[in-house]
mmCIF file of C-alpha atoms in Angstrom:
data_model
loop_
_atom_site.group_PDB
_atom_site.id
_atom_site.type_symbol
_atom_site.label_atom_id
_atom_site.label_comp_id
_atom_site.label_asym_id
_atom_site.label_seq_id
_atom_site.Cartn_x
_atom_site.Cartn_y
_atom_site.Cartn_z
ATOM 1 C CA UNK A 260 104.708 91.443 105.294
ATOM 2 C CA UNK A 261 106.538 91.709 101.938
ATOM 3 C CA UNK A 262 104.059 94.289 100.701
ATOM 4 C CA UNK A 263 104.636 96.483 103.764
ATOM 5 C CA UNK A 264 108.324 96.835 102.946
ATOM 6 C CA UNK A 265 109.768 94.080 105.129
ATOM 7 C CA UNK A 266 113.285 92.881 104.324
ATOM 8 C CA UNK A 267 112.636 89.386 105.697
ATOM 9 C CA UNK A 268 113.278 87.827 102.270
ATOM 10 C CA UNK A 269 116.041 90.211 101.176
ATOM 11 C CA UNK A 270 119.757 89.412 101.197
ATOM 12 C CA UNK A 271 120.414 92.547 103.269
ATOM 13 C CA UNK A 272 118.234 93.925 106.052
ATOM 14 C CA UNK A 273 117.983 97.637 105.267
ATOM 15 C CA UNK A 274 114.715 98.301 107.080
ATOM 16 C CA UNK A 275 113.718 99.089 110.637
ATOM 17 C CA UNK A 276 110.245 98.980 112.145
ATOM 18 C CA UNK A 277 109.977 101.761 114.728
ATOM 19 C CA UNK A 278 106.425 101.165 115.901
ATOM 20 C CA UNK A 279 103.402 98.988 115.170
ATOM 21 C CA UNK A 280 99.916 99.920 116.383
ATOM 22 C CA UNK A 281 96.341 98.858 115.790
ATOM 23 C CA UNK A 282 95.932 101.448 113.035
ATOM 24 C CA UNK A 283 99.456 102.476 112.135
ATOM 25 C CA UNK A 284 102.934 101.329 111.158
ATOM 26 C CA UNK A 285 106.168 103.323 111.157
ATOM 27 C CA UNK A 286 108.831 101.727 108.963
ATOM 28 C CA UNK A 287 112.170 103.037 107.716
ATOM 29 C CA UNK A 288 113.681 101.393 104.634
ATOM 30 C CA UNK A 289 116.538 101.989 102.221
ATOM 31 C CA UNK A 290 115.143 100.967 98.854
ATOM 32 C CA UNK A 291 117.927 101.888 96.441
ATOM 33 C CA UNK A 292 121.560 101.078 97.190
ATOM 34 C CA UNK A 293 123.727 99.606 94.442
ATOM 35 C CA UNK A 294 127.109 99.775 92.752
ATOM 36 C CA UNK A 295 127.276 99.807 88.985
ATOM 37 C CA UNK A 296 129.582 99.722 86.000
ATOM 38 C CA UNK A 297 128.460 101.052 82.616
ATOM 39 C CA UNK A 298 129.948 101.164 79.138
ATOM 40 C CA UNK A 299 128.390 101.770 75.725
ATOM 41 C CA UNK A 300 127.497 98.076 75.465
ATOM 42 C CA UNK A 301 127.316 96.806 79.060
ATOM 43 C CA UNK A 302 125.458 97.616 82.272
ATOM 44 C CA UNK A 303 126.344 95.742 85.474
ATOM 45 C CA UNK A 304 124.880 96.487 88.909
ATOM 46 C CA UNK A 305 124.876 94.787 92.289
ATOM 47 C CA UNK A 306 122.687 95.832 95.202
ATOM 48 C CA UNK A 307 119.115 96.928 95.799
ATOM 49 C CA UNK A 308 117.422 97.957 92.561
ATOM 50 C CA UNK A 309 114.213 97.500 90.596
ATOM 51 C CA UNK A 310 113.431 95.732 87.332
ATOM 52 C CA UNK A 311 110.357 95.978 85.129
ATOM 53 C CA UNK A 312 109.628 93.485 82.348
ATOM 54 C CA UNK A 313 106.657 92.951 80.069
ATOM 55 C CA UNK A 314 104.356 95.427 78.342
ATOM 56 C CA UNK A 315 100.919 94.855 79.832
ATOM 57 C CA UNK A 316 99.041 98.053 80.636
ATOM 58 C CA UNK A 317 97.398 96.900 83.890
ATOM 59 C CA UNK A 318 97.946 93.124 83.922
ATOM 60 C CA UNK A 319 101.369 91.669 83.254
ATOM 61 C CA UNK A 320 102.379 88.021 83.021
ATOM 62 C CA UNK A 321 106.100 88.708 82.451
ATOM 63 C CA UNK A 322 106.615 91.165 85.321
ATOM 64 C CA UNK A 323 107.712 88.688 88.001
ATOM 65 C CA UNK A 324 109.525 90.911 90.490
ATOM 66 C CA UNK A 325 107.487 93.361 92.594
ATOM 67 C CA UNK A 326 104.861 94.108 89.932
ATOM 68 C CA UNK A 327 102.339 96.889 90.427
ATOM 69 C CA UNK A 328 98.763 95.900 91.258
ATOM 70 C CA UNK A 329 96.362 96.441 88.324
ATOM 71 C CA UNK A 330 94.595 99.259 90.201
ATOM 72 C CA UNK A 331 97.802 100.804 91.589
ATOM 73 C CA UNK A 332 97.476 104.570 91.745
ATOM 74 C CA UNK A 333 101.026 105.746 92.327
ATOM 75 C CA UNK A 334 103.285 103.910 89.876
ATOM 76 C CA UNK A 335 106.159 106.384 89.798
ATOM 77 C CA UNK A 336 108.277 104.301 92.154
ATOM 78 C CA UNK A 337 108.742 100.533 92.259
ATOM 79 C CA UNK A 338 110.145 98.616 95.244
ATOM 80 C CA UNK A 339 113.637 97.249 94.834
ATOM 81 C CA UNK A 340 115.204 93.832 95.390
ATOM 82 C CA UNK A 341 118.765 92.874 96.296
ATOM 83 C CA UNK A 342 120.025 91.513 92.989
ATOM 84 C CA UNK A 343 122.890 91.053 90.578
ATOM 85 C CA UNK A 344 121.913 92.560 87.209
ATOM 86 C CA UNK A 345 123.511 92.592 83.760
ATOM 87 C CA UNK A 346 122.422 94.132 80.479
ATOM 88 C CA UNK A 347 124.154 93.736 77.148
ATOM 89 C CA UNK A 348 123.310 96.235 74.391
ATOM 90 C CA UNK A 349 123.483 95.591 70.646
ATOM 91 C CA UNK A 350 123.948 97.985 67.730
ATOM 92 C CA UNK A 351 120.386 97.580 66.424
ATOM 93 C CA UNK A 352 118.825 98.543 69.775
ATOM 94 C CA UNK A 353 118.217 94.985 70.955
ATOM 95 C CA UNK A 354 119.414 93.938 74.396
ATOM 96 C CA UNK A 355 119.929 90.953 76.663
ATOM 97 C CA UNK A 356 119.177 91.228 80.400
ATOM 98 C CA UNK A 357 119.996 88.726 83.141
ATOM 99 C CA UNK A 358 119.583 88.816 86.907
ATOM 100 C CA UNK A 359 119.908 86.803 90.082
ATOM 101 C CA UNK A 360 117.914 87.559 93.241
ATOM 102 C CA UNK A 361 118.988 85.667 96.390
ATOM 103 C CA UNK A 362 116.175 85.368 98.933
ATOM 104 C CA UNK A 363 115.865 84.190 102.514
ATOM 105 C CA UNK A 364 113.336 81.843 104.028
ATOM 106 C CA UNK A 365 111.013 84.022 106.145
ATOM 107 C CA UNK A 366 110.825 81.496 108.995
ATOM 108 C CA UNK A 367 114.502 80.532 109.317
ATOM 109 C CA UNK A 368 116.217 83.589 107.852
ATOM 110 C CA UNK A 369 118.521 81.345 105.817
ATOM 111 C CA UNK A 370 119.281 81.881 102.130
ATOM 112 C CA UNK A 371 117.352 79.277 100.162
ATOM 113 C CA UNK A 372 117.692 78.404 96.481
ATOM 114 C CA UNK A 373 114.013 77.386 96.333
ATOM 115 C CA UNK A 374 113.026 80.950 97.317
ATOM 116 C CA UNK A 375 115.542 82.710 95.062
ATOM 117 C CA UNK A 376 115.318 83.736 91.417
ATOM 118 C CA UNK A 377 117.430 83.705 88.269
ATOM 119 C CA UNK A 378 116.092 85.071 85.000
ATOM 120 C CA UNK A 379 117.086 86.251 81.543
ATOM 121 C CA UNK A 380 115.209 88.156 78.855
ATOM 122 C CA UNK A 381 116.174 88.799 75.244
ATOM 123 C CA UNK A 382 114.607 91.813 73.525
ATOM 124 C CA UNK A 383 114.786 92.057 69.724
ATOM 125 C CA UNK A 384 113.952 95.082 67.570
ATOM 126 C CA UNK A 385 113.003 94.392 63.959
ATOM 127 C CA UNK A 386 111.522 97.286 62.005
ATOM 128 C CA UNK A 387 108.130 98.097 63.535
ATOM 129 C CA UNK A 388 108.113 94.898 65.610
ATOM 130 C CA UNK A 389 109.559 93.988 69.008
ATOM 131 C CA UNK A 390 109.979 90.475 70.407
ATOM 132 C CA UNK A 391 110.800 89.357 73.964
ATOM 133 C CA UNK A 392 111.782 85.878 75.115
ATOM 134 C CA UNK A 393 112.060 85.160 78.836
ATOM 135 C CA UNK A 394 113.272 82.234 80.929
ATOM 136 C CA UNK A 395 113.245 82.279 84.724
ATOM 137 C CA UNK A 396 113.432 80.173 87.832
ATOM 138 C CA UNK A 397 111.434 81.891 90.580
ATOM 139 C CA UNK A 398 110.386 80.456 93.967
ATOM 140 C CA UNK A 399 111.043 76.965 92.635
ATOM 141 C CA UNK A 400 108.906 77.445 89.508
ATOM 142 C CA UNK A 401 110.193 77.396 85.952
ATOM 143 C CA UNK A 402 108.731 80.236 83.882
ATOM 144 C CA UNK A 403 108.987 80.623 80.112
ATOM 145 C CA UNK A 404 107.495 83.685 78.454
ATOM 146 C CA UNK A 405 107.264 85.648 75.240
ATOM 147 C CA UNK A 406 106.121 89.121 74.271
ATOM 148 C CA UNK A 407 105.306 90.642 70.890
ATOM 149 C CA UNK A 408 104.665 94.283 69.954
ATOM 150 C CA UNK A 409 103.625 95.557 66.549
ATOM 151 C CA UNK A 410 101.760 98.376 64.882
ATOM 152 C CA UNK A 411 98.147 98.012 63.754
ATOM 153 C CA UNK A 412 97.253 100.936 61.565
ATOM 154 C CA UNK A 413 98.567 103.922 63.512
ATOM 155 C CA UNK A 414 98.132 102.179 66.861
ATOM 156 C CA UNK A 415 99.993 99.519 68.864
ATOM 157 C CA UNK A 416 99.198 95.936 69.885
ATOM 158 C CA UNK A 417 101.086 94.154 72.688
ATOM 159 C CA UNK A 418 100.907 90.453 73.499
ATOM 160 C CA UNK A 419 102.514 88.633 76.447
ATOM 161 C CA UNK A 420 102.246 84.938 77.274
ATOM 162 C CA UNK A 421 103.799 82.846 80.028
ATOM 163 C CA UNK A 422 103.976 79.154 80.851
ATOM 164 C CA UNK A 423 104.773 78.219 84.465
ATOM 165 C CA UNK A 424 105.839 74.752 85.593
ATOM 166 C CA UNK A 425 104.996 74.555 89.313
ATOM 167 C CA UNK A 426 106.211 70.974 89.654
ATOM 168 C CA UNK A 427 102.632 69.731 89.996
ATOM 169 C CA UNK A 428 101.036 71.520 87.067
ATOM 170 C CA UNK A 429 101.730 73.592 83.964
ATOM 171 C CA UNK A 430 99.910 76.932 83.980
ATOM 172 C CA UNK A 431 99.351 79.210 80.978
ATOM 173 C CA UNK A 432 98.623 82.947 81.271
ATOM 174 C CA UNK A 433 98.292 85.647 78.620
ATOM 175 C CA UNK A 434 97.731 89.372 78.106
ATOM 176 C CA UNK A 435 96.861 91.226 74.905
ATOM 177 C CA UNK A 436 96.164 94.949 74.628
ATOM 178 C CA UNK A 437 95.346 97.483 71.954
ATOM 179 C CA UNK A 438 96.610 101.051 72.455
ATOM 180 C CA UNK A 439 95.158 103.979 70.534
ATOM 181 C CA UNK A 440 95.366 107.761 70.361
ATOM 182 C CA UNK A 441 93.355 110.484 68.662
ATOM 183 C CA UNK A 442 92.551 114.188 68.663
ATOM 184 C CA UNK A 443 88.874 115.039 69.320
ATOM 185 C CA UNK A 444 87.701 118.649 69.290
ATOM 186 C CA UNK A 445 91.295 119.806 69.602
ATOM 187 C CA UNK A 446 91.818 117.670 72.721
ATOM 188 C CA UNK A 447 94.368 114.859 72.866
ATOM 189 C CA UNK A 448 92.907 111.478 73.760
ATOM 190 C CA UNK A 449 94.631 108.141 74.307
ATOM 191 C CA UNK A 450 93.582 104.834 75.757
ATOM 192 C CA UNK A 451 93.719 101.073 75.670
ATOM 193 C CA UNK A 452 91.640 97.946 75.971
ATOM 194 C CA UNK A 453 93.245 94.848 77.472
ATOM 195 C CA UNK A 454 92.282 91.203 77.931
ATOM 196 C CA UNK A 455 93.947 89.073 80.601
ATOM 197 C CA UNK A 456 93.751 85.328 81.154
ATOM 198 C CA UNK A 457 95.039 84.290 84.581
ATOM 199 C CA UNK A 458 95.783 80.580 84.547
ATOM 200 C CA UNK A 459 96.154 80.555 88.340
ATOM 201 C CA UNK A 460 92.699 82.057 88.896
ATOM 202 C CA UNK A 461 89.565 80.423 90.301
ATOM 203 C CA UNK A 462 86.707 79.457 88.026
ATOM 204 C CA UNK A 463 83.037 79.856 88.889
ATOM 205 C CA UNK A 464 80.820 82.857 89.528
ATOM 206 C CA UNK A 465 80.873 82.549 93.332
ATOM 207 C CA UNK A 466 83.904 81.939 95.549
ATOM 208 C CA UNK A 467 84.926 82.251 99.166
ATOM 209 C CA UNK A 468 88.084 83.229 101.013
ATOM 210 C CA UNK A 469 88.528 79.553 101.856
ATOM 211 C CA UNK A 470 88.510 78.711 98.133
ATOM 212 C CA UNK A 471 91.429 81.111 97.682
ATOM 213 C CA UNK A 472 93.350 79.708 100.660
ATOM 214 C CA UNK A 473 92.809 76.128 99.512
ATOM 215 C CA UNK A 474 94.314 76.904 96.096
ATOM 216 C CA UNK A 475 97.958 76.978 97.188
ATOM 217 C CA UNK A 476 99.548 78.125 93.877
ATOM 218 C CA UNK A 477 97.140 81.084 93.754
ATOM 219 C CA UNK A 478 97.295 81.876 97.474
ATOM 220 C CA UNK A 479 101.099 81.856 97.660
ATOM 221 C CA UNK A 480 101.343 84.281 94.732
ATOM 222 C CA UNK A 481 98.804 86.613 96.314
ATOM 223 C CA UNK A 482 100.795 86.614 99.566
ATOM 224 C CA UNK A 483 104.059 87.311 97.742
ATOM 225 C CA UNK A 484 102.552 90.140 95.700
ATOM 226 C CA UNK A 485 103.083 88.404 92.350
ATOM 227 C CA UNK A 486 99.358 88.235 91.579
ATOM 228 C CA UNK A 487 96.490 90.497 92.599
ATOM 229 C CA UNK A 488 93.490 88.809 90.961
ATOM 230 C CA UNK A 489 91.512 85.743 92.023
ATOM 231 C CA UNK A 490 89.590 85.072 88.795
ATOM 232 C CA UNK A 491 90.579 83.843 85.352
ATOM 233 C CA UNK A 492 89.186 86.188 82.702
ATOM 234 C CA UNK A 493 89.532 89.963 82.839
ATOM 235 C CA UNK A 494 88.871 92.931 80.610
ATOM 236 C CA UNK A 495 90.257 96.400 81.312
ATOM 237 C CA UNK A 496 89.844 99.664 79.463
ATOM 238 C CA UNK A 497 91.018 103.213 79.937
ATOM 239 C CA UNK A 498 90.736 106.636 78.313
ATOM 240 C CA UNK A 499 93.088 109.514 79.083
ATOM 241 C CA UNK A 500 91.554 112.845 78.077
ATOM 242 C CA UNK A 501 93.480 116.109 78.066
ATOM 243 C CA UNK A 502 90.805 118.611 79.128
ATOM 244 C CA UNK A 503 93.425 121.366 79.179
ATOM 245 C CA UNK A 504 97.229 121.187 79.003
ATOM 246 C CA UNK A 505 97.174 121.238 82.823
ATOM 247 C CA UNK A 506 94.154 119.009 83.574
ATOM 248 C CA UNK A 507 93.972 115.277 82.700
ATOM 249 C CA UNK A 508 91.006 112.981 83.341
ATOM 250 C CA UNK A 509 91.471 109.215 83.247
ATOM 251 C CA UNK A 510 88.612 106.753 83.918
ATOM 252 C CA UNK A 511 89.692 103.087 84.106
ATOM 253 C CA UNK A 512 87.346 100.100 84.187
ATOM 254 C CA UNK A 513 88.326 96.596 85.391
ATOM 255 C CA UNK A 514 85.881 93.737 84.757
ATOM 256 C CA UNK A 515 86.093 90.155 86.010
ATOM 257 C CA UNK A 516 84.361 88.411 83.111
ATOM 258 C CA UNK A 517 83.990 85.183 85.057
ATOM 259 C CA UNK A 518 81.856 86.475 87.945
ATOM 260 C CA UNK A 519 80.406 89.688 86.510
ATOM 261 C CA UNK A 520 82.017 92.054 89.025
ATOM 262 C CA UNK A 521 84.072 95.144 88.327
ATOM 263 C CA UNK A 522 85.919 98.188 89.574
ATOM 264 C CA UNK A 523 85.634 101.739 88.277
ATOM 265 C CA UNK A 524 88.652 103.911 88.948
ATOM 266 C CA UNK A 525 88.502 107.612 88.137
ATOM 267 C CA UNK A 526 91.770 109.543 88.107
ATOM 268 C CA UNK A 527 92.223 113.276 87.812
ATOM 269 C CA UNK A 528 95.546 115.109 87.768
ATOM 270 C CA UNK A 529 96.185 118.829 87.730
ATOM 271 C CA UNK A 530 99.460 120.698 87.317
ATOM 272 C CA UNK A 531 99.170 123.433 89.966
ATOM 273 C CA UNK A 532 102.517 125.032 89.190
ATOM 274 C CA UNK A 533 105.861 124.128 87.693
ATOM 275 C CA UNK A 534 106.981 120.882 89.392
ATOM 276 C CA UNK A 535 103.822 120.782 91.577
ATOM 277 C CA UNK A 536 101.084 118.221 90.741
ATOM 278 C CA UNK A 537 97.821 117.252 92.412
ATOM 279 C CA UNK A 538 96.504 113.719 91.880
ATOM 280 C CA UNK A 539 93.025 112.618 93.035
ATOM 281 C CA UNK A 540 91.503 109.147 92.605
ATOM 282 C CA UNK A 541 88.386 107.301 93.705
ATOM 283 C CA UNK A 542 87.641 103.576 93.362
ATOM 284 C CA UNK A 543 84.127 102.134 93.170
ATOM 285 C CA UNK A 544 83.909 98.290 93.230
ATOM 286 C CA UNK A 545 80.630 96.518 92.474
ATOM 287 C CA UNK A 546 79.341 93.019 91.864
ATOM 288 C CA UNK A 547 77.167 90.179 93.200
ATOM 289 C CA UNK A 548 77.843 88.405 96.488
ATOM 290 C CA UNK A 549 80.650 85.876 96.190
ATOM 291 C CA UNK A 550 82.395 87.793 93.413
ATOM 292 C CA UNK A 551 85.848 89.383 93.463
ATOM 293 C CA UNK A 552 84.725 93.015 93.508
ATOM 294 C CA UNK A 553 81.313 92.417 95.072
ATOM 295 C CA UNK A 554 82.818 90.551 98.040
ATOM 296 C CA UNK A 555 84.041 86.987 98.620
ATOM 297 C CA UNK A 556 82.199 84.785 101.110
ATOM 298 C CA UNK A 557 83.956 84.427 104.470
ATOM 299 C CA UNK A 558 81.913 81.475 105.830
ATOM 300 C CA UNK A 559 81.064 83.629 108.857
ATOM 301 C CA UNK A 560 77.840 82.901 110.731
ATOM 302 C CA UNK A 561 76.363 86.261 109.715
ATOM 303 C CA UNK A 562 77.140 85.724 105.997
ATOM 304 C CA UNK A 563 79.706 88.516 106.100
ATOM 305 C CA UNK A 564 81.572 89.294 102.878
ATOM 306 C CA UNK A 565 85.164 90.391 102.359
ATOM 307 C CA UNK A 566 84.461 93.359 100.121
ATOM 308 C CA UNK A 567 86.906 95.781 98.479
ATOM 309 C CA UNK A 568 86.305 99.246 99.960
ATOM 310 C CA UNK A 569 85.238 102.406 98.219
ATOM 311 C CA UNK A 570 88.367 104.546 98.400
ATOM 312 C CA UNK A 571 89.379 108.150 97.858
ATOM 313 C CA UNK A 572 93.041 109.029 97.386
ATOM 314 C CA UNK A 573 94.785 112.365 96.979
ATOM 315 C CA UNK A 574 98.487 113.129 96.521
ATOM 316 C CA UNK A 575 100.329 116.435 96.238
ATOM 317 C CA UNK A 576 103.749 115.955 94.647
ATOM 318 C CA UNK A 577 106.574 118.461 94.442
ATOM 319 C CA UNK A 578 109.459 117.573 92.121
ATOM 320 C CA UNK A 579 112.867 119.100 92.739
#
C-alpha cells in the first residue's frame, strides 16, 4: 500500500481514499507540506518533503527513501516523507545533510523506532573528484555507504557501495557506472553503462514467487519499495540521441546477468510547443521460464508464470 500513496506509515495522515474498485483507485494526497528556514550556510525544513541520495543512473544503493524503480518512466516527481531535514553548506561547495523520518507501524498505527529512520551524509568536493560518506539507521538496519565520482578522460565514472547490518547478516551491494557523451554526424549523443550487484538478491537461474517470499530481507524491501530487483547481478545501458532539437530517442536495456533475462525500454520525447511535451514509452521483457523478466514460477497447477507485462505508456505534459 506504500507504493499507492498510503500514509499508513507517515507521521501525518494527509491522504484520503475516495473509492476502491476491482480496476480502479481514487486517492487524494498532499505530498509536499513543510516549513523551512534558509541562510547562506544552513537549510532546515520540517514536514513532508523528498530526499535523493546517491548517483546511480538506474540502480542506486544509497537512495534509501522512496527511490525510483530502475525502469521508472516519469522521474520528474518523487514521493515525499514526513521528516526533519538539515543541510550545512561549506565554502568549498561541500555539504553535510542529516534527517530523521518518524514512521508508524502499519498494523497498530503507533510510532515505532524500529520502523523509523535517521541518516546523515557528508559530501566532499575536491578538484575533479567528489566523495560521499553515509550512515543510516533504517527499519532497524544499520547502513553504511560511500560514493565516489571522478573524471575518466572527458567522461565521468560513479561508484556507490553500501554495507547493511540486518541483525542476522551483513549484506554488501554496489553500483558502478560510466557516463559518456559525443557528437556524431552533428547530433548530440550521451549514454551510460552501469553494473549493479544486489547483495539481497536471489542466486540461481530459476526462481519462484515462493523463493522471493521465503527470503524475508529481500521480500520486505520489495514490499516497502526500497528494492525492485530479485536477482544479484545486473547490467544496464542507455543511449540518448538527439535526432532534432525537438525529438529525443532513448533506448535502455536492463539485463539480469544471473538468469539471462532482460527488459528493453524505448523512450521517445517530442517538444510539441513551448512548455508542451509528449513522452511515449514501451517496455518489452524477455527471458526463460523462472527468470525475473521471463516470468517467475508461481507453483500453480497449470505451471503459470508471473510475467512482467509488455507495456505502452504515453504522457502529455504542459508546464506553466
